[in-house]
mmCIF file of C-alpha atoms in Angstrom:
data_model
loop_
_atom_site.group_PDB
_atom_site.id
_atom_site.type_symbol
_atom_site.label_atom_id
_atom_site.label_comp_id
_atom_site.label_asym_id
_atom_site.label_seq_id
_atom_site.Cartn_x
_atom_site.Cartn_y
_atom_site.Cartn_z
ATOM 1 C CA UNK A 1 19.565 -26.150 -4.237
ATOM 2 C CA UNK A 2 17.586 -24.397 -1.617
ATOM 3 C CA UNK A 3 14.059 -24.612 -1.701
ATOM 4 C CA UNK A 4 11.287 -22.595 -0.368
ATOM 5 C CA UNK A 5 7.544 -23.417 0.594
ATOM 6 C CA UNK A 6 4.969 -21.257 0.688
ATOM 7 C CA UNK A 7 1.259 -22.214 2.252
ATOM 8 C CA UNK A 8 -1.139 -22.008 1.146
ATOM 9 C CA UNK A 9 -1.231 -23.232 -2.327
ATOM 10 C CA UNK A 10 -3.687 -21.284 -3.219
ATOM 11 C CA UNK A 11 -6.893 -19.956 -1.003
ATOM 12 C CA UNK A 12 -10.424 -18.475 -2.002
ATOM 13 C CA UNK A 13 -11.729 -15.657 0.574
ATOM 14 C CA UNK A 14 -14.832 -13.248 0.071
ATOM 15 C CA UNK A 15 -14.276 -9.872 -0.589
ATOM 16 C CA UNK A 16 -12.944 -7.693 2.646
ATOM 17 C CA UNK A 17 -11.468 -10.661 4.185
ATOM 18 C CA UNK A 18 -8.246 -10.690 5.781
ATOM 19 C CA UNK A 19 -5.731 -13.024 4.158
ATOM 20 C CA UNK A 20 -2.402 -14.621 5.571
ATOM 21 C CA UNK A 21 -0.073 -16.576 3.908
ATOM 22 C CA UNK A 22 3.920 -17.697 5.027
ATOM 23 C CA UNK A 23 7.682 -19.047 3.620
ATOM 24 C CA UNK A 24 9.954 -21.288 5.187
ATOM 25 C CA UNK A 25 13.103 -21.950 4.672
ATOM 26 C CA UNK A 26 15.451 -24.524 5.446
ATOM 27 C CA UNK A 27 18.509 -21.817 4.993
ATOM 28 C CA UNK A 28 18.523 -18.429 7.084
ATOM 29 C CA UNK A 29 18.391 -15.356 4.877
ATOM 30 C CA UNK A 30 19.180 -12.611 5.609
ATOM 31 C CA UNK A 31 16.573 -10.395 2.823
ATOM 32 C CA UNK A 32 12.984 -11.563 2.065
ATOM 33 C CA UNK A 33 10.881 -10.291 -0.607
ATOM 34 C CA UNK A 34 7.128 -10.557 -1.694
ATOM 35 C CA UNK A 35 5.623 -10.422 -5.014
ATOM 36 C CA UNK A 36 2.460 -10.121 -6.614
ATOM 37 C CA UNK A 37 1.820 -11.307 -10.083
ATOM 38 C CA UNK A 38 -1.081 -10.888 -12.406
ATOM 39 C CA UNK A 39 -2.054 -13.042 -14.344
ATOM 40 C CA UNK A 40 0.250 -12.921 -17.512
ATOM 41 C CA UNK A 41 2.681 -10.399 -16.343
ATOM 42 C CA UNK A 42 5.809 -10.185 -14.170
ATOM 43 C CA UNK A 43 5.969 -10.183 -10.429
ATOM 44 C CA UNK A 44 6.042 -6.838 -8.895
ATOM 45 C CA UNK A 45 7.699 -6.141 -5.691
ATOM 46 C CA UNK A 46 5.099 -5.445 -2.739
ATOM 47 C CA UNK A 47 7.629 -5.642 0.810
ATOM 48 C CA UNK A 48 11.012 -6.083 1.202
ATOM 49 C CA UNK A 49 12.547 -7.263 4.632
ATOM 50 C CA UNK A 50 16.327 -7.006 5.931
ATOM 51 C CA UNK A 51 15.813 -7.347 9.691
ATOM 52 C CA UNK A 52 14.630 -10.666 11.700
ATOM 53 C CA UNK A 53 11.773 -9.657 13.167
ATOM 54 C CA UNK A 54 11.380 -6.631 10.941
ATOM 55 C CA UNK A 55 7.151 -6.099 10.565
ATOM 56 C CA UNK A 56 6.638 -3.755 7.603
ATOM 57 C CA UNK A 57 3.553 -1.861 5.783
ATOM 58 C CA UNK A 58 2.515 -1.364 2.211
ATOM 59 C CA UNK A 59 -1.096 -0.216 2.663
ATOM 60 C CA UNK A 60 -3.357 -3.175 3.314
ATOM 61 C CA UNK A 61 -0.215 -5.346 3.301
ATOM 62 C CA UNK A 62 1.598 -6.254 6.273
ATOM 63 C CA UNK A 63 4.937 -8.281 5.967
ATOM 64 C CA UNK A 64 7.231 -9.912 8.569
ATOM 65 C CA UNK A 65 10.561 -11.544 8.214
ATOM 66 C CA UNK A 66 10.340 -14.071 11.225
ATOM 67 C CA UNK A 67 12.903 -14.325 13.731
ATOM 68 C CA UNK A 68 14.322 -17.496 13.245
ATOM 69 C CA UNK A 69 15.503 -15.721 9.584
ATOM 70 C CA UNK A 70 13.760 -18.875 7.975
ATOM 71 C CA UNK A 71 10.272 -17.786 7.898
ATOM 72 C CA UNK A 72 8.060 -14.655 6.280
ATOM 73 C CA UNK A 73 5.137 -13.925 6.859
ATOM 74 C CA UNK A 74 2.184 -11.736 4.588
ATOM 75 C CA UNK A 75 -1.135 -10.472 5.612
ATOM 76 C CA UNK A 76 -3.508 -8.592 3.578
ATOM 77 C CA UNK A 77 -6.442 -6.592 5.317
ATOM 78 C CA UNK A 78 -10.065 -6.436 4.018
ATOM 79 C CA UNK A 79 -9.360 -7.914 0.289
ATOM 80 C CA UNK A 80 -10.676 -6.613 -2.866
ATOM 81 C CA UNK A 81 -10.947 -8.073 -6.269
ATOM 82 C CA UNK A 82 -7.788 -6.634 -7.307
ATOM 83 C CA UNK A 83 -5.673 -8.646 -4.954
ATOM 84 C CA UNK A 84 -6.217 -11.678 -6.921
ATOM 85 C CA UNK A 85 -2.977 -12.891 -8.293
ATOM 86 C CA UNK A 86 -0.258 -15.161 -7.054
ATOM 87 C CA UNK A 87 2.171 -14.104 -4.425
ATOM 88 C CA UNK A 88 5.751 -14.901 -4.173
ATOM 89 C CA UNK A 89 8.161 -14.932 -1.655
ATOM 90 C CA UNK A 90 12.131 -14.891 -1.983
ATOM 91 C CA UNK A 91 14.935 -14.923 0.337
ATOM 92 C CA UNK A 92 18.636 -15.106 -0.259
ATOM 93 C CA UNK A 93 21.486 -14.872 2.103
ATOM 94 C CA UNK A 94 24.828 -12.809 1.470
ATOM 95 C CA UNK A 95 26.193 -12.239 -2.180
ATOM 96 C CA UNK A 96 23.845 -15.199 -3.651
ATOM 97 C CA UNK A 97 20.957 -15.092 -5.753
ATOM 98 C CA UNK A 98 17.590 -14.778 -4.958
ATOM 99 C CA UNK A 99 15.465 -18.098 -4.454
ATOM 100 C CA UNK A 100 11.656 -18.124 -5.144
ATOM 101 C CA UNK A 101 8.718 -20.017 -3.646
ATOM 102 C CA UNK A 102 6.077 -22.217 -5.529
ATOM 103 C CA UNK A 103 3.559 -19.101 -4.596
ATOM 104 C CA UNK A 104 0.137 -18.459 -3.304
ATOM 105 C CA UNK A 105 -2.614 -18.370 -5.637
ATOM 106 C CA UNK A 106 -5.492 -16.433 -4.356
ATOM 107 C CA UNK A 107 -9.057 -15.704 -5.798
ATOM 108 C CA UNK A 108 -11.226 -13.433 -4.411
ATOM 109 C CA UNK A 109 -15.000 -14.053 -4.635
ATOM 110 C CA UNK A 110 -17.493 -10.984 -4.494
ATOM 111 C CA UNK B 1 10.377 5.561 -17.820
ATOM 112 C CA UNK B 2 13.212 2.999 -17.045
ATOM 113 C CA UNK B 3 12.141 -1.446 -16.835
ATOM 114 C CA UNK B 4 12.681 -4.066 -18.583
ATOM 115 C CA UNK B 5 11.177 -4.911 -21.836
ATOM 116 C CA UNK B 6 10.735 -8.263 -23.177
ATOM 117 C CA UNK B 7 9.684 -9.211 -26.894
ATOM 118 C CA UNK B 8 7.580 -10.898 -28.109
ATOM 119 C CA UNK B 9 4.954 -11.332 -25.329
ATOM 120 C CA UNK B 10 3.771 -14.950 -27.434
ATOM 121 C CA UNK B 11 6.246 -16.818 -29.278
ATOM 122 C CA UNK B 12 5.122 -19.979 -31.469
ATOM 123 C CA UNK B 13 8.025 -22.636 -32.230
ATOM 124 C CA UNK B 14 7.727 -25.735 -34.520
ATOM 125 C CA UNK B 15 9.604 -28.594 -33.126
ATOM 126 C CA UNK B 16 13.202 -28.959 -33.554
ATOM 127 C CA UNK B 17 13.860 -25.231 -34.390
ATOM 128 C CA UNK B 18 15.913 -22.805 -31.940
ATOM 129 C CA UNK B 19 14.173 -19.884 -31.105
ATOM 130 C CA UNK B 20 15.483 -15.695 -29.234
ATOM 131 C CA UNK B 21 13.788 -14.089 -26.632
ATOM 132 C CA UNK B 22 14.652 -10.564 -25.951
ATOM 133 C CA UNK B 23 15.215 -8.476 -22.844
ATOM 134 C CA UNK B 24 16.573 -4.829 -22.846
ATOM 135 C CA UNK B 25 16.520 -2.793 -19.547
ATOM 136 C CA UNK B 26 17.101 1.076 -19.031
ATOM 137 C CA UNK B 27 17.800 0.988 -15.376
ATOM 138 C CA UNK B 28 21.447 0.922 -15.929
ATOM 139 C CA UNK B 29 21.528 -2.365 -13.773
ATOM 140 C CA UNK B 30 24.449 -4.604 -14.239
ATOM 141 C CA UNK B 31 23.087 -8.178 -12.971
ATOM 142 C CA UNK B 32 20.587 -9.947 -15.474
ATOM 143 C CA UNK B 33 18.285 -13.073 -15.304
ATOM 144 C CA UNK B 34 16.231 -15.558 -16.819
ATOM 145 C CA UNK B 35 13.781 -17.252 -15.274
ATOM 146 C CA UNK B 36 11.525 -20.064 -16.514
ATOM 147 C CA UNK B 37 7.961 -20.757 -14.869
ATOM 148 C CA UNK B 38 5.568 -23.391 -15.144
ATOM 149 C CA UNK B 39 1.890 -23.901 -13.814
ATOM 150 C CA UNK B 40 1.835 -24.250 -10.673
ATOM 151 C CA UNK B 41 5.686 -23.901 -10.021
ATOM 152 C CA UNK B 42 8.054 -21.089 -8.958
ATOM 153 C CA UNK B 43 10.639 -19.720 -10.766
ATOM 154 C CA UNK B 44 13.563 -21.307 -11.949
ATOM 155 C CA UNK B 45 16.640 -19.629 -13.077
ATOM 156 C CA UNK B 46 18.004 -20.508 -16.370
ATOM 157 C CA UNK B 47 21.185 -17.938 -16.681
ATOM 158 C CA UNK B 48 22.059 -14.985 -14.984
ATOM 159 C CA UNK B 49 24.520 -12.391 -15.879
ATOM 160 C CA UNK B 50 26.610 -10.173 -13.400
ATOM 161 C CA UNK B 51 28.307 -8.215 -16.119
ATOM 162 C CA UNK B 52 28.740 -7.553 -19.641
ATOM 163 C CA UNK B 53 30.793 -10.388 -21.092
ATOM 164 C CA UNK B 54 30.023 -12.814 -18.321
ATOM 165 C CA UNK B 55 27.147 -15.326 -17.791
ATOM 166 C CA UNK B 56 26.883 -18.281 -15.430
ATOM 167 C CA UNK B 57 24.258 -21.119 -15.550
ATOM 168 C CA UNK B 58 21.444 -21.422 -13.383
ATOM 169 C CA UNK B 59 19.786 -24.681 -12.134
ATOM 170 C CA UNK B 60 18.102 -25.585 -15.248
ATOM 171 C CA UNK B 61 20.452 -24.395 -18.193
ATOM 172 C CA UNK B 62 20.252 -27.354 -20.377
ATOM 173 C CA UNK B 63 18.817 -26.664 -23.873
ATOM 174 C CA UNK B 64 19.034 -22.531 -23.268
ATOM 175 C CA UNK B 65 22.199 -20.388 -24.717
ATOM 176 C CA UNK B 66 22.342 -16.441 -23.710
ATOM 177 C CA UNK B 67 24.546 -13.641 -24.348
ATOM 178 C CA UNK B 68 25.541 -10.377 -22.771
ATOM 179 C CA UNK B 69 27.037 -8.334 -25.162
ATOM 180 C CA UNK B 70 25.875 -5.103 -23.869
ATOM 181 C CA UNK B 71 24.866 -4.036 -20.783
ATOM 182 C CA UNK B 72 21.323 -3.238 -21.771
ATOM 183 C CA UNK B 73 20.721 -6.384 -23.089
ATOM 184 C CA UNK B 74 20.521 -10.453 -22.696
ATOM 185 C CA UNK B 75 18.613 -12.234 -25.092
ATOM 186 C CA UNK B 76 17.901 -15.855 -24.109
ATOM 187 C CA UNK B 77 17.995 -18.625 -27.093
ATOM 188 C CA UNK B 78 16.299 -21.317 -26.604
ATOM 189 C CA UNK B 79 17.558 -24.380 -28.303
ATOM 190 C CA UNK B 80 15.793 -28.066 -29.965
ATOM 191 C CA UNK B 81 18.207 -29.388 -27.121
ATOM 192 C CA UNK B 82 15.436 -28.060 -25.184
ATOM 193 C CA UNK B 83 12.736 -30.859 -24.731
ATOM 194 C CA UNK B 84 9.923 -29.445 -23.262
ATOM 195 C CA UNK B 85 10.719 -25.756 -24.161
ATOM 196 C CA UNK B 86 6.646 -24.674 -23.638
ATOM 197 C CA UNK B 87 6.608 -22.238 -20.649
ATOM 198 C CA UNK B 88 6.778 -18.299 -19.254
ATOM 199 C CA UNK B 89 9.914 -17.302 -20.060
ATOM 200 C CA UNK B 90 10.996 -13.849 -17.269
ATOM 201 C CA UNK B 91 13.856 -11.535 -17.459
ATOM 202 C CA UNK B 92 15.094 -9.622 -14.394
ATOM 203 C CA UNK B 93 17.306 -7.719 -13.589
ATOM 204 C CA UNK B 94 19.476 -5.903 -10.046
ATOM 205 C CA UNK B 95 21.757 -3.052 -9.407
ATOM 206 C CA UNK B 96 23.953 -6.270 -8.233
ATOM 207 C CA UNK B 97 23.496 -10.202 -8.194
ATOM 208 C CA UNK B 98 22.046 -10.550 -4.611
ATOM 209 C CA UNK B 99 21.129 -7.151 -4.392
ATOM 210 C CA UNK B 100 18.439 -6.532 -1.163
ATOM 211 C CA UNK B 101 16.418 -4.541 -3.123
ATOM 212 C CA UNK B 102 15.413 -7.416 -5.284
ATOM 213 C CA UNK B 103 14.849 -7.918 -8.600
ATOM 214 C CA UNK B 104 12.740 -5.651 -11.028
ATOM 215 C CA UNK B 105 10.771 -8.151 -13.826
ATOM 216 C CA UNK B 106 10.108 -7.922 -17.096
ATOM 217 C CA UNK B 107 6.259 -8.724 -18.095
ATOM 218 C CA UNK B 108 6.943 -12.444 -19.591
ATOM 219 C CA UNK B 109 7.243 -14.250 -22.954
ATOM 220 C CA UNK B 110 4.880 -17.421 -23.290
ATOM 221 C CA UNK B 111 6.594 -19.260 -25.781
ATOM 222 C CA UNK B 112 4.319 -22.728 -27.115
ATOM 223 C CA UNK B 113 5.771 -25.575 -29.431
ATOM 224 C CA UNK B 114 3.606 -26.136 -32.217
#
């Protein structure tokens, strides 16, 4: 099936450092969607994407679906302890399901 | 408020028994999923569900049984065909299967064989 990859695999930063993280894909897609999950819990939806080259805001979060429709990218601006978590991309193309990335564990020191 | 709620958050299971996991949503979505992760790993999808009645497999199916008797609901039964049944169990669900606007989770079962 398809397959996504996410990179990092997982990245420690000091508090009120920016962070970036990206997806590829070996399929276009035409939606791409980042998560955040907590440790124990569900992912929660942070940015959805439906346009290539599309560059959307949640707050300190900044998400781009790359114009070659195989790549997303996330940023987060001047990290807090909170963010820590693992973050998920997923992309699917027209009338299938979703498919997830491995995810991005990040830790954020004080 | 509407989500998804899944019971119980931990789940024990001696070896060779089947075990239910449950998920109920009030967001009056009609697509349902089930999702298994491991350390270190994505998600998988184990069934999904479009509509009431109907379920298809997803890519790792073997050893897991669902129903969707009511819209509300798809439980997830995990069987002793399942070998290595220790993991995060997640149930989703969409307006749609392949909805844009993504799917809304459930908080997780961790179920461990004993």
């Amino acid at each position: 099936g398809q397959q996504l990859n996410q990179s990092p695999q997982s990245m420690f930063i000091q508090e009120g450092e920016d962070v970036s993280m990206n997806c590829t894909s070996s399929s276009i897609f035409n939606t791409w969607l980042w998560y955040k999950q907590d440790p124990g819990e569900g992912p929660v939806l942070l940015i959805a994407l439906y346009k290539a080259g599309e560059l959307t805001s949640n707050g300190r979060l900044t998400a781009q679906f790359g114009t070659t429709r195989k790549d997303s990218f996330l940023n987060i601006s001047a990290s807090i302890p909170s963010d820590v978590g693992i973050y998920f991309c997923a992309g699917h193309g027209y009338g299938q399901n979703f498919v997830f990335g491995p995810g991005t564990r990040l830790s954020v020191l004080p | 408020d509407g989500g998804i709620t899944q019971s119980p958050k931990y789940l024990f299971r001696k070896e060779g028994q089947n075990v239910t996991l449950s998920c109920e949503q009030n967001l009056n979505h009609d697509a349902m999923y089930w999702y298994r992760q491991d350390p270190g790993q994505g998600l998988r999808l184990i069934y999904y569900s479009q509509i009431v009645n109907d379920f298809q497999k997803g890519d790792i199916a073997e050893g897991y049984s669902v129903s969707r008797e009511k819209k509300e609901s798809f439980p997830l039964t995990v069987t002793s065909a399942q070998k290595n049944p220790t993991a995060f169990y997640l149930c989703a669900s969409s307006i749609g299967r392949g909805q844009a606007s993504g799917y809304t989770f459930g908080s997780g079962t961790r179920l461990t064989v004993v």
